[in-house]
């Protein structure tokens, strides 16, 4: 297959370039975030770990969150695609070649993902690990939960809108550009198939979130996002999927938060515990939904099939499989 959009970098070289740029973005993002923190709060980095729980610094934390994820996830992939491909936007997968049926199926899958996630969370708790590791992981989860509560302080409607943008929308765009439009995109071409690429990308995607008890949940979410991108050829669908998943949780938290900014202990968590049987039922339905999604995606992509020499050829992966 000839891809005239490529600048003929080998796939190992492409992956090395991308990972190097992500590392640089992480460092630059950390520096810029500190500058934002200093400018908006006047506080130093030494007290940041405790200051982030102070509601008065809510605006600074939101800006830091947005800028750091943009620097780490979005910019490296765009510059990588600019270096290695003639049309970076096409390489990443920003096209609108999908229809309403695909979108509706993905919305149904998002809803089914929550009982599956809850069952996977229960399954993770059943995995035998040493007592010391249990204590360590639970302490990490407690610290992470405390930071998230400070970050997602949405006791007013304007804060709800800000949270939907900063916590739901922007991470959906930036992370999907990085993991699906960047890493998975390279690995799928390199391995000449989706399974290994999607699984490896999903492992990396989950590991980046640094959560033992949430690892299986985010790994499976990554697999769903990976197939949404692979089958459709459009990154917008995986972005919408990711945004809906995040946004439903932010919305549930908004309606659970009282006027003082406190979340009751009995508030329902959409990722909370579900029985294993509910997860099995949800998984069966999700597999069926993805089968229908693939069928519709093949028919949709057949409308755009071009000659093999076309620089937009990568959009036709699944039509070549069928």
PDB file of N, CA and C in Angstrom, residues 18 22 25-26 68-78 171 173-179 208-209:
ATOM      1  N   UNK A  18       7.483  10.560  18.469  1.00  0.00           N
ATOM      2  CA  UNK A  18       6.290  10.939  19.232  1.00  0.00           C
ATOM      3  C   UNK A  18       6.548  10.872  20.738  1.00  0.00           C
ATOM      4  N   UNK A  22       6.332  13.867  23.455  1.00  0.00           N
ATOM      5  CA  UNK A  22       5.460  13.796  24.632  1.00  0.00           C
ATOM      6  C   UNK A  22       6.269  14.084  25.905  1.00  0.00           C
ATOM      7  N   UNK A  25       6.849  17.697  25.996  1.00  0.00           N
ATOM      8  CA  UNK A  25       5.612  18.381  26.347  1.00  0.00           C
ATOM      9  C   UNK A  25       5.301  18.291  27.821  1.00  0.00           C
ATOM     10  N   UNK A  26       5.627  17.142  28.428  1.00  0.00           N
ATOM     11  CA  UNK A  26       5.426  16.969  29.872  1.00  0.00           C
ATOM     12  C   UNK A  26       6.268  17.962  30.671  1.00  0.00           C
ATOM     13  N   UNK A  68      -1.603  22.057  31.012  1.00  0.00           N
ATOM     14  CA  UNK A  68      -0.694  20.917  31.128  1.00  0.00           C
ATOM     15  C   UNK A  68      -1.121  19.763  30.214  1.00  0.00           C
ATOM     16  N   UNK A  69      -2.429  19.476  30.139  1.00  0.00           N
ATOM     17  CA  UNK A  69      -2.882  18.395  29.257  1.00  0.00           C
ATOM     18  C   UNK A  69      -2.721  18.779  27.786  1.00  0.00           C
ATOM     19  N   UNK A  70      -2.914  20.045  27.467  1.00  0.00           N
ATOM     20  CA  UNK A  70      -2.700  20.509  26.094  1.00  0.00           C
ATOM     21  C   UNK A  70      -1.243  20.328  25.684  1.00  0.00           C
ATOM     22  N   UNK A  71      -0.325  20.708  26.584  1.00  0.00           N
ATOM     23  CA  UNK A  71       1.107  20.613  26.291  1.00  0.00           C
ATOM     24  C   UNK A  71       1.576  19.163  26.204  1.00  0.00           C
ATOM     25  N   UNK A  72       1.016  18.307  27.051  1.00  0.00           N
ATOM     26  CA  UNK A  72       1.494  16.929  27.132  1.00  0.00           C
ATOM     27  C   UNK A  72       0.887  16.032  26.067  1.00  0.00           C
ATOM     28  N   UNK A  73      -0.403  16.227  25.748  1.00  0.00           N
ATOM     29  CA  UNK A  73      -1.103  15.280  24.886  1.00  0.00           C
ATOM     30  C   UNK A  73      -1.371  15.792  23.470  1.00  0.00           C
ATOM     31  N   UNK A  74      -1.785  17.054  23.340  1.00  0.00           N
ATOM     32  CA  UNK A  74      -2.200  17.539  22.029  1.00  0.00           C
ATOM     33  C   UNK A  74      -1.026  18.011  21.176  1.00  0.00           C
ATOM     34  N   UNK A  75      -0.258  18.962  21.694  1.00  0.00           N
ATOM     35  CA  UNK A  75       0.816  19.555  20.890  1.00  0.00           C
ATOM     36  C   UNK A  75       1.844  18.547  20.396  1.00  0.00           C
ATOM     37  N   UNK A  76       2.303  17.588  21.234  1.00  0.00           N
ATOM     38  CA  UNK A  76       3.293  16.628  20.726  1.00  0.00           C
ATOM     39  C   UNK A  76       2.801  15.842  19.513  1.00  0.00           C
ATOM     40  N   UNK A  77       1.527  15.432  19.537  1.00  0.00           N
ATOM     41  CA  UNK A  77       1.001  14.655  18.411  1.00  0.00           C
ATOM     42  C   UNK A  77       0.889  15.530  17.165  1.00  0.00           C
ATOM     43  N   UNK A  78       0.465  16.772  17.344  1.00  0.00           N
ATOM     44  CA  UNK A  78       0.341  17.652  16.174  1.00  0.00           C
ATOM     45  C   UNK A  78       1.712  17.905  15.547  1.00  0.00           C
ATOM     46  N   UNK A 171      -9.967  17.127  28.162  1.00  0.00           N
ATOM     47  CA  UNK A 171      -9.255  15.846  28.230  1.00  0.00           C
ATOM     48  C   UNK A 171      -9.705  14.863  27.151  1.00  0.00           C
ATOM     49  N   UNK A 173     -10.648  15.584  24.108  1.00  0.00           N
ATOM     50  CA  UNK A 173      -9.980  15.973  22.859  1.00  0.00           C
ATOM     51  C   UNK A 173      -8.485  15.666  22.925  1.00  0.00           C
ATOM     52  N   UNK A 174      -7.826  16.150  23.977  1.00  0.00           N
ATOM     53  CA  UNK A 174      -6.368  16.043  24.052  1.00  0.00           C
ATOM     54  C   UNK A 174      -5.916  14.590  24.188  1.00  0.00           C
ATOM     55  N   UNK A 175      -6.589  13.808  25.049  1.00  0.00           N
ATOM     56  CA  UNK A 175      -6.178  12.416  25.248  1.00  0.00           C
ATOM     57  C   UNK A 175      -6.467  11.561  24.021  1.00  0.00           C
ATOM     58  N   UNK A 176      -7.584  11.802  23.347  1.00  0.00           N
ATOM     59  CA  UNK A 176      -7.873  11.020  22.148  1.00  0.00           C
ATOM     60  C   UNK A 176      -6.899  11.351  21.021  1.00  0.00           C
ATOM     61  N   UNK A 177      -6.522  12.604  20.894  1.00  0.00           N
ATOM     62  CA  UNK A 177      -5.507  12.971  19.904  1.00  0.00           C
ATOM     63  C   UNK A 177      -4.213  12.216  20.185  1.00  0.00           C
ATOM     64  N   UNK A 178      -3.831  12.135  21.455  1.00  0.00           N
ATOM     65  CA  UNK A 178      -2.566  11.492  21.822  1.00  0.00           C
ATOM     66  C   UNK A 178      -2.635   9.976  21.664  1.00  0.00           C
ATOM     67  N   UNK A 179      -3.612   9.353  22.309  1.00  0.00           N
ATOM     68  CA  UNK A 179      -3.619   7.894  22.386  1.00  0.00           C
ATOM     69  C   UNK A 179      -4.196   7.227  21.137  1.00  0.00           C
ATOM     70  N   UNK A 208      -1.192   5.577  32.483  1.00  0.00           N
ATOM     71  CA  UNK A 208      -0.933   7.012  32.642  1.00  0.00           C
ATOM     72  C   UNK A 208      -1.804   7.609  33.743  1.00  0.00           C
ATOM     73  N   UNK A 209      -2.989   7.026  33.995  1.00  0.00           N
ATOM     74  CA  UNK A 209      -3.885   7.551  35.025  1.00  0.00           C
ATOM     75  C   UNK A 209      -3.472   7.141  36.442  1.00  0.00           C
TER      76      UNK A 209
END
